[in-house]
PDB file of C-alpha atoms in Angstrom:
ATOM      1  CA  ASP X  22       6.685   2.864 -65.762  1.00 54.00           C
ATOM      2  CA  THR X  23       6.315   1.560 -62.105  1.00 70.00           C
ATOM      3  CA  GLY X  24       5.237   5.228 -60.607  1.00 90.00           C
ATOM      4  CA  VAL X  25       1.572   6.289 -59.715  1.00 94.00           C
ATOM      5  CA  SER X  26      -0.729   5.966 -62.791  1.00 95.00           C
ATOM      6  CA  GLN X  27      -3.829   8.203 -63.089  1.00 97.00           C
ATOM      7  CA  ASN X  28      -6.381   8.377 -65.782  1.00 96.00           C
ATOM      8  CA  PRO X  29      -7.790  10.134 -67.550  1.00 97.00           C
ATOM      9  CA  ARG X  30      -5.347  12.926 -67.471  1.00 96.00           C
ATOM     10  CA  HIS X  31      -7.967  15.413 -68.799  1.00 96.00           C
ATOM     11  CA  LYS X  32     -11.640  15.364 -68.384  1.00 97.00           C
ATOM     12  CA  ILE X  33     -14.282  18.105 -69.611  1.00 97.00           C
ATOM     13  CA  THR X  34     -17.810  17.554 -68.673  1.00 97.00           C
ATOM     14  CA  LYS X  35     -21.028  19.398 -68.556  1.00 97.00           C
ATOM     15  CA  ARG X  36     -22.430  20.643 -65.065  1.00 97.00           C
ATOM     16  CA  GLY X  37     -24.482  17.813 -63.716  1.00 97.00           C
ATOM     17  CA  GLN X  38     -22.481  14.854 -65.216  1.00 97.00           C
ATOM     18  CA  ASN X  39     -20.707  12.255 -63.235  1.00 98.00           C
ATOM     19  CA  VAL X  40     -17.144  11.640 -63.819  1.00 98.00           C
ATOM     20  CA  THR X  41     -14.920   8.999 -62.429  1.00 98.00           C
ATOM     21  CA  PHE X  42     -11.200   9.028 -62.083  1.00 98.00           C
ATOM     22  CA  ARG X  43      -8.919   5.932 -61.644  1.00 98.00           C
ATOM     23  CA  CYS X  44      -5.581   5.646 -59.747  1.00 97.00           C
ATOM     24  CA  ASP X  45      -3.201   2.633 -59.803  1.00 96.00           C
ATOM     25  CA  PRO X  46      -0.468   3.051 -57.043  1.00 94.00           C
ATOM     26  CA  ILE X  47       3.003   1.707 -56.819  1.00 91.00           C
ATOM     27  CA  SER X  48       2.530  -1.858 -56.311  1.00 87.00           C
ATOM     28  CA  GLU X  49       4.152  -2.105 -52.978  1.00 83.00           C
ATOM     29  CA  HIS X  50       2.337   0.556 -51.666  1.00 87.00           C
ATOM     30  CA  ASN X  51      -0.472   0.132 -49.070  1.00 89.00           C
ATOM     31  CA  ARG X  52      -1.649   3.501 -48.530  1.00 92.00           C
ATOM     32  CA  LEU X  53      -3.301   5.614 -51.142  1.00 95.00           C
ATOM     33  CA  TYR X  54      -4.419   9.316 -51.073  1.00 96.00           C
ATOM     34  CA  TRP X  55      -6.816  11.538 -53.003  1.00 96.00           C
ATOM     35  CA  TYR X  56      -6.072  15.298 -53.253  1.00 96.00           C
ATOM     36  CA  ARG X  57      -7.636  18.065 -54.875  1.00 96.00           C
ATOM     37  CA  GLN X  58      -5.571  21.005 -56.255  1.00 95.00           C
ATOM     38  CA  THR X  59      -6.613  24.445 -57.825  1.00 94.00           C
ATOM     39  CA  LEU X  60      -4.469  26.951 -59.217  1.00 90.00           C
ATOM     40  CA  GLY X  61      -2.139  28.930 -56.730  1.00 88.00           C
ATOM     41  CA  GLN X  62      -3.046  26.438 -53.972  1.00 91.00           C
ATOM     42  CA  GLY X  63      -1.585  23.399 -52.331  1.00 92.00           C
ATOM     43  CA  PRO X  64      -2.981  19.773 -52.506  1.00 94.00           C
ATOM     44  CA  GLU X  65      -6.073  19.685 -50.526  1.00 93.00           C
ATOM     45  CA  PHE X  66      -6.645  16.273 -48.636  1.00 92.00           C
ATOM     46  CA  LEU X  67      -9.968  14.423 -49.948  1.00 93.00           C
ATOM     47  CA  THR X  68      -9.427  10.711 -48.628  1.00 94.00           C
ATOM     48  CA  TYR X  69      -7.097   8.176 -47.611  1.00 92.00           C
ATOM     49  CA  PHE X  70      -6.954   4.340 -47.670  1.00 94.00           C
ATOM     50  CA  GLN X  71      -4.785   1.836 -46.048  1.00 91.00           C
ATOM     51  CA  ASN X  72      -5.158  -1.326 -48.461  1.00 91.00           C
ATOM     52  CA  GLU X  73      -8.666  -1.554 -48.868  1.00 92.00           C
ATOM     53  CA  ALA X  74     -10.252   0.499 -45.788  1.00 92.00           C
ATOM     54  CA  GLN X  75     -10.937   4.107 -46.283  1.00 92.00           C
ATOM     55  CA  LEU X  76      -9.729   5.428 -42.984  1.00 90.00           C
ATOM     56  CA  GLU X  77     -10.282   9.309 -43.505  1.00 87.00           C
ATOM     57  CA  LYS X  78     -12.561  11.419 -45.441  1.00 88.00           C
ATOM     58  CA  SER X  79     -12.235  15.205 -45.375  1.00 88.00           C
ATOM     59  CA  ARG X  80     -15.251  16.991 -43.509  1.00 82.00           C
ATOM     60  CA  LEU X  81     -15.477  19.377 -46.336  1.00 74.00           C
ATOM     61  CA  LEU X  82     -15.925  16.608 -48.910  1.00 79.00           C
ATOM     62  CA  SER X  83     -19.399  16.896 -50.234  1.00 84.00           C
ATOM     63  CA  ASP X  84     -21.496  13.867 -50.379  1.00 91.00           C
ATOM     64  CA  ARG X  85     -21.377  13.828 -54.280  1.00 95.00           C
ATOM     65  CA  PHE X  86     -17.442  12.698 -53.952  1.00 95.00           C
ATOM     66  CA  SER X  87     -17.090   8.883 -53.156  1.00 95.00           C
ATOM     67  CA  ALA X  88     -13.913   6.879 -53.464  1.00 96.00           C
ATOM     68  CA  GLU X  89     -13.127   3.195 -53.304  1.00 95.00           C
ATOM     69  CA  ARG X  90     -10.273   0.880 -53.432  1.00 95.00           C
ATOM     70  CA  PRO X  91     -11.939  -2.675 -53.455  1.00 90.00           C
ATOM     71  CA  LYS X  92      -8.957  -4.917 -53.627  1.00 86.00           C
ATOM     72  CA  GLY X  93      -6.509  -2.702 -51.812  1.00 85.00           C
ATOM     73  CA  SER X  94      -4.872  -1.846 -55.372  1.00 90.00           C
ATOM     74  CA  PHE X  95      -6.318   0.508 -57.694  1.00 95.00           C
ATOM     75  CA  SER X  96      -8.693   3.106 -56.576  1.00 97.00           C
ATOM     76  CA  THR X  97     -11.575   5.181 -58.017  1.00 97.00           C
ATOM     77  CA  LEU X  98     -12.859   8.601 -57.080  1.00 97.00           C
ATOM     78  CA  GLU X  99     -16.377   9.360 -58.480  1.00 97.00           C
ATOM     79  CA  ILE X 100     -18.038  12.989 -58.472  1.00 97.00           C
ATOM     80  CA  GLN X 101     -21.694  12.896 -58.827  1.00 96.00           C
ATOM     81  CA  ARG X 102     -23.590  15.785 -60.300  1.00 96.00           C
ATOM     82  CA  THR X 103     -20.568  17.784 -60.989  1.00 97.00           C
ATOM     83  CA  GLU X 104     -20.532  21.522 -60.500  1.00 96.00           C
ATOM     84  CA  GLN X 105     -18.280  24.229 -61.885  1.00 96.00           C
ATOM     85  CA  GLY X 106     -16.513  24.499 -58.387  1.00 94.00           C
ATOM     86  CA  ASP X 107     -15.213  20.843 -58.833  1.00 96.00           C
ATOM     87  CA  SER X 108     -13.094  21.974 -61.688  1.00 97.00           C
ATOM     88  CA  ALA X 109      -9.519  21.114 -60.329  1.00 96.00           C
ATOM     89  CA  MET X 110      -6.572  18.761 -60.624  1.00 96.00           C
ATOM     90  CA  TYR X 111      -7.343  15.484 -58.834  1.00 97.00           C
ATOM     91  CA  LEU X 112      -4.105  14.402 -57.529  1.00 97.00           C
ATOM     92  CA  CYS X 113      -3.580  10.680 -56.402  1.00 97.00           C
ATOM     93  CA  ALA X 114      -0.406   9.807 -54.040  1.00 96.00           C
ATOM     94  CA  SER X 115       0.693   6.442 -52.574  1.00 93.00           C
ATOM     95  CA  SER X 116       3.194   5.370 -50.016  1.00 91.00           C
ATOM     96  CA  PHE X 117       5.027   2.520 -48.543  1.00 84.00           C
ATOM     97  CA  PRO X 118       3.985   0.761 -45.343  1.00 75.00           C
ATOM     98  CA  ASP X 119       5.948   2.269 -42.280  1.00 70.00           C
ATOM     99  CA  SER X 120       9.385   0.948 -41.623  1.00 62.00           C
ATOM    100  CA  PHE X 121      12.731   2.188 -40.857  1.00 53.00           C
ATOM    101  CA  ALA X 122      13.587   1.605 -44.555  1.00 55.00           C
ATOM    102  CA  ASN X 123      11.525   4.406 -46.024  1.00 60.00           C
ATOM    103  CA  THR X 124      10.764   7.883 -45.137  1.00 68.00           C
ATOM    104  CA  GLY X 125       7.159   7.636 -45.666  1.00 76.00           C
ATOM    105  CA  GLU X 126       6.770  10.168 -48.162  1.00 86.00           C
ATOM    106  CA  LEU X 127       3.968  10.371 -50.709  1.00 91.00           C
ATOM    107  CA  PHE X 128       4.639   9.624 -54.506  1.00 93.00           C
ATOM    108  CA  PHE X 129       2.184  11.437 -56.496  1.00 95.00           C
ATOM    109  CA  GLY X 130       0.635  10.643 -59.973  1.00 95.00           C
ATOM    110  CA  GLU X 131       0.570  13.133 -62.805  1.00 93.00           C
ATOM    111  CA  GLY X 132      -2.863  14.189 -61.970  1.00 95.00           C
ATOM    112  CA  SER X 133      -6.488  14.237 -63.533  1.00 97.00           C
ATOM    113  CA  ARG X 134      -7.300  17.686 -64.417  1.00 96.00           C
ATOM    114  CA  LEU X 135     -11.273  18.133 -64.413  1.00 97.00           C
ATOM    115  CA  THR X 136     -12.815  21.002 -66.437  1.00 97.00           C
ATOM    116  CA  VAL X 137     -16.772  21.273 -65.500  1.00 97.00           C
ATOM    117  CA  LEU X 138     -18.603  23.613 -67.869  1.00 96.00           C
TER     118      LEU X 138
ATOM    119  CA  GLU E   7      -7.498  23.575 -36.790  1.00 85.00           C
ATOM    120  CA  ASP E   8      -4.262  21.887 -38.475  1.00 90.00           C
ATOM    121  CA  LYS E   9      -2.419  24.253 -40.955  1.00 93.00           C
ATOM    122  CA  VAL E  10       0.564  24.886 -42.883  1.00 97.00           C
ATOM    123  CA  VAL E  11       1.544  28.386 -43.906  1.00 97.00           C
ATOM    124  CA  GLN E  12       4.248  29.415 -46.553  1.00 97.00           C
ATOM    125  CA  SER E  13       6.174  32.174 -47.281  1.00 96.00           C
ATOM    126  CA  PRO E  14       6.680  34.262 -49.507  1.00 97.00           C
ATOM    127  CA  LEU E  15       3.947  33.056 -51.890  1.00 96.00           C
ATOM    128  CA  SER E  16       6.049  34.134 -54.875  1.00 96.00           C
ATOM    129  CA  LEU E  17       9.777  34.874 -55.319  1.00 96.00           C
ATOM    130  CA  VAL E  18      11.718  36.313 -58.592  1.00 98.00           C
ATOM    131  CA  VAL E  19      15.481  36.049 -58.514  1.00 97.00           C
ATOM    132  CA  HIS E  20      18.350  36.085 -60.831  1.00 97.00           C
ATOM    133  CA  GLU E  21      20.431  33.071 -61.572  1.00 97.00           C
ATOM    134  CA  GLY E  22      23.089  32.624 -59.066  1.00 97.00           C
ATOM    135  CA  ASP E  23      21.139  34.149 -56.109  1.00 97.00           C
ATOM    136  CA  THR E  24      20.480  32.244 -52.902  1.00 97.00           C
ATOM    137  CA  VAL E  25      16.704  31.811 -51.740  1.00 98.00           C
ATOM    138  CA  THR E  26      15.231  30.715 -48.533  1.00 98.00           C
ATOM    139  CA  LEU E  27      11.633  29.632 -48.400  1.00 98.00           C
ATOM    140  CA  ASN E  28       9.693  29.534 -45.279  1.00 98.00           C
ATOM    141  CA  CYS E  29       7.301  26.987 -43.961  1.00 98.00           C
ATOM    142  CA  SER E  30       5.461  27.223 -40.473  1.00 98.00           C
ATOM    143  CA  TYR E  31       2.969  24.445 -39.206  1.00 97.00           C
ATOM    144  CA  GLU E  32       0.381  23.847 -36.391  1.00 96.00           C
ATOM    145  CA  VAL E  33      -0.380  20.326 -36.619  1.00 94.00           C
ATOM    146  CA  THR E  34      -1.674  18.081 -33.780  1.00 93.00           C
ATOM    147  CA  ASN E  35       0.437  14.709 -33.244  1.00 93.00           C
ATOM    148  CA  PHE E  36       3.089  16.007 -35.534  1.00 94.00           C
ATOM    149  CA  ARG E  37       5.344  13.387 -37.081  1.00 92.00           C
ATOM    150  CA  SER E  38       7.501  14.817 -39.881  1.00 93.00           C
ATOM    151  CA  LEU E  39       8.022  17.838 -42.329  1.00 95.00           C
ATOM    152  CA  LEU E  40       8.228  17.263 -45.987  1.00 95.00           C
ATOM    153  CA  TRP E  41       9.326  19.494 -48.651  1.00 97.00           C
ATOM    154  CA  TYR E  42       8.402  18.967 -52.448  1.00 96.00           C
ATOM    155  CA  LYS E  43       8.980  20.561 -55.717  1.00 97.00           C
ATOM    156  CA  GLN E  44       6.469  20.896 -58.468  1.00 95.00           C
ATOM    157  CA  GLU E  45       6.673  22.033 -61.914  1.00 92.00           C
ATOM    158  CA  LYS E  46       3.834  21.582 -64.312  1.00 81.00           C
ATOM    159  CA  LYS E  47       2.909  18.138 -63.193  1.00 81.00           C
ATOM    160  CA  ALA E  48       3.214  16.116 -59.966  1.00 89.00           C
ATOM    161  CA  PRO E  49       4.966  16.956 -57.054  1.00 92.00           C
ATOM    162  CA  THR E  50       8.504  15.445 -56.735  1.00 93.00           C
ATOM    163  CA  PHE E  51       9.701  14.586 -53.111  1.00 93.00           C
ATOM    164  CA  LEU E  52      12.858  16.690 -52.106  1.00 95.00           C
ATOM    165  CA  PHE E  53      13.362  16.003 -48.319  1.00 92.00           C
ATOM    166  CA  MET E  54      11.712  14.741 -45.124  1.00 93.00           C
ATOM    167  CA  LEU E  55      12.521  15.971 -41.608  1.00 94.00           C
ATOM    168  CA  THR E  56      11.756  14.482 -38.419  1.00 92.00           C
ATOM    169  CA  SER E  57      14.257  15.934 -35.757  1.00 90.00           C
ATOM    170  CA  SER E  58      15.030  19.443 -35.024  1.00 92.00           C
ATOM    171  CA  GLY E  59      18.765  21.033 -36.031  1.00 89.00           C
ATOM    172  CA  ILE E  60      19.751  18.367 -38.483  1.00 89.00           C
ATOM    173  CA  GLU E  61      20.191  19.808 -41.892  1.00 91.00           C
ATOM    174  CA  LYS E  62      19.177  17.686 -44.766  1.00 92.00           C
ATOM    175  CA  LYS E  63      21.179  18.500 -47.860  1.00 94.00           C
ATOM    176  CA  SER E  64      21.006  17.393 -51.541  1.00 94.00           C
ATOM    177  CA  GLY E  65      23.286  19.518 -53.987  1.00 96.00           C
ATOM    178  CA  ARG E  66      22.439  23.121 -53.910  1.00 97.00           C
ATOM    179  CA  LEU E  67      19.358  22.428 -51.636  1.00 97.00           C
ATOM    180  CA  SER E  68      19.175  22.128 -47.879  1.00 97.00           C
ATOM    181  CA  SER E  69      16.741  22.137 -45.345  1.00 97.00           C
ATOM    182  CA  ILE E  70      16.294  22.108 -41.358  1.00 96.00           C
ATOM    183  CA  LEU E  71      13.579  21.825 -38.994  1.00 96.00           C
ATOM    184  CA  ASP E  72      12.769  23.684 -35.694  1.00 96.00           C
ATOM    185  CA  LYS E  73      10.075  21.686 -33.727  1.00 93.00           C
ATOM    186  CA  LYS E  74      10.070  24.331 -31.022  1.00 94.00           C
ATOM    187  CA  GLU E  75       9.175  27.009 -32.906  1.00 94.00           C
ATOM    188  CA  LEU E  76       7.286  24.864 -35.598  1.00 96.00           C
ATOM    189  CA  PHE E  77       8.998  25.890 -38.718  1.00 96.00           C
ATOM    190  CA  SER E  78      11.302  24.631 -41.411  1.00 97.00           C
ATOM    191  CA  ILE E  79      13.427  26.440 -44.146  1.00 97.00           C
ATOM    192  CA  LEU E  80      14.344  25.261 -47.562  1.00 98.00           C
ATOM    193  CA  ASN E  81      17.509  27.006 -48.948  1.00 98.00           C
ATOM    194  CA  ILE E  82      18.767  26.906 -52.424  1.00 98.00           C
ATOM    195  CA  THR E  83      22.229  28.256 -53.196  1.00 97.00           C
ATOM    196  CA  ALA E  84      23.448  29.375 -56.598  1.00 97.00           C
ATOM    197  CA  THR E  85      19.935  29.036 -58.386  1.00 98.00           C
ATOM    198  CA  GLN E  86      19.241  28.113 -61.888  1.00 97.00           C
ATOM    199  CA  THR E  87      16.612  28.308 -64.163  1.00 97.00           C
ATOM    200  CA  GLY E  88      15.843  24.840 -63.693  1.00 96.00           C
ATOM    201  CA  ASP E  89      14.744  25.634 -60.086  1.00 97.00           C
ATOM    202  CA  SER E  90      11.887  27.524 -61.297  1.00 97.00           C
ATOM    203  CA  ALA E  91       8.942  25.734 -59.601  1.00 97.00           C
ATOM    204  CA  VAL E  92       6.473  25.710 -56.848  1.00 96.00           C
ATOM    205  CA  TYR E  93       7.902  24.483 -53.425  1.00 98.00           C
ATOM    206  CA  LEU E  94       5.234  22.639 -51.313  1.00 97.00           C
ATOM    207  CA  CYS E  95       5.481  22.128 -47.666  1.00 97.00           C
ATOM    208  CA  ALA E  96       3.728  19.367 -45.885  1.00 96.00           C
ATOM    209  CA  ALA E  97       3.234  18.281 -42.324  1.00 95.00           C
ATOM    210  CA  ARG E  98       2.714  14.844 -41.464  1.00 92.00           C
ATOM    211  CA  ASN E  99       1.020  13.457 -38.396  1.00 90.00           C
ATOM    212  CA  THR E 100       0.997  10.321 -36.449  1.00 88.00           C
ATOM    213  CA  GLY E 101      -2.120   9.328 -38.279  1.00 85.00           C
ATOM    214  CA  ASN E 102      -0.371   9.298 -41.603  1.00 86.00           C
ATOM    215  CA  GLN E 103      -2.363  12.714 -42.593  1.00 88.00           C
ATOM    216  CA  PHE E 104      -0.472  14.936 -44.825  1.00 92.00           C
ATOM    217  CA  TYR E 105      -1.311  18.890 -44.648  1.00 93.00           C
ATOM    218  CA  PHE E 106       0.110  20.964 -47.366  1.00 95.00           C
ATOM    219  CA  GLY E 107       0.773  24.806 -47.874  1.00 96.00           C
ATOM    220  CA  THR E 108      -0.285  26.787 -50.539  1.00 95.00           C
ATOM    221  CA  GLY E 109       3.313  26.650 -51.900  1.00 96.00           C
ATOM    222  CA  THR E 110       5.907  29.250 -52.857  1.00 97.00           C
ATOM    223  CA  SER E 111       6.263  30.047 -56.594  1.00 97.00           C
ATOM    224  CA  LEU E 112       9.936  30.484 -57.481  1.00 98.00           C
ATOM    225  CA  THR E 113      10.953  32.160 -60.814  1.00 97.00           C
ATOM    226  CA  VAL E 114      14.677  32.347 -61.505  1.00 98.00           C
ATOM    227  CA  ILE E 115      15.631  34.693 -64.380  1.00 97.00           C
ATOM    228  CA  PRO E 116      18.637  34.080 -66.331  1.00 94.00           C
TER     229      PRO E 116
END
């Protein structure tokens, strides 16, 4: 499967614990995005990388959230001291570099569902 | 504040009906408008629109953009139960930021 891969697919944790999610984008894609989605809502932007550089981070994002993409390939999203309000689906998406040959759309992974008890 | 608003929030139709989903946007440095279909998994890409008035079509689905009035519509003709899903609209800006609406939940009854 050459799509965007995320793991774990499901994570149940107790409040106060740290969790880490991993995303492996499509190999030719230089842009990588993290979104959070709760029931009945659209994806909410968290952060965005171009290669290894984190270009933008949501102002709504707590300092408990951190993301890395150390070699410009896979990315990790860590949530420290989880709270019940962090329960959501965390979606990763990637896209090709801009060119006339592609539409620039995001390709999404299946998501990592977090439940904080 | 950049935002995307979709309407209606939910829709229930019978097979064979035609539906129109609406998306309005207010995004600085707007670049393109994208439609996605989300079943109980990852959103899948449907259309990208950059120019006003040019209809994109794929089978029973079509979409058009109005950059003057800042909205887009997605039409689905002769709906089938397999069209049941949440349809997401996203506006992309020149900084490659994508802003999503809350989605329209479509249910097609046999």
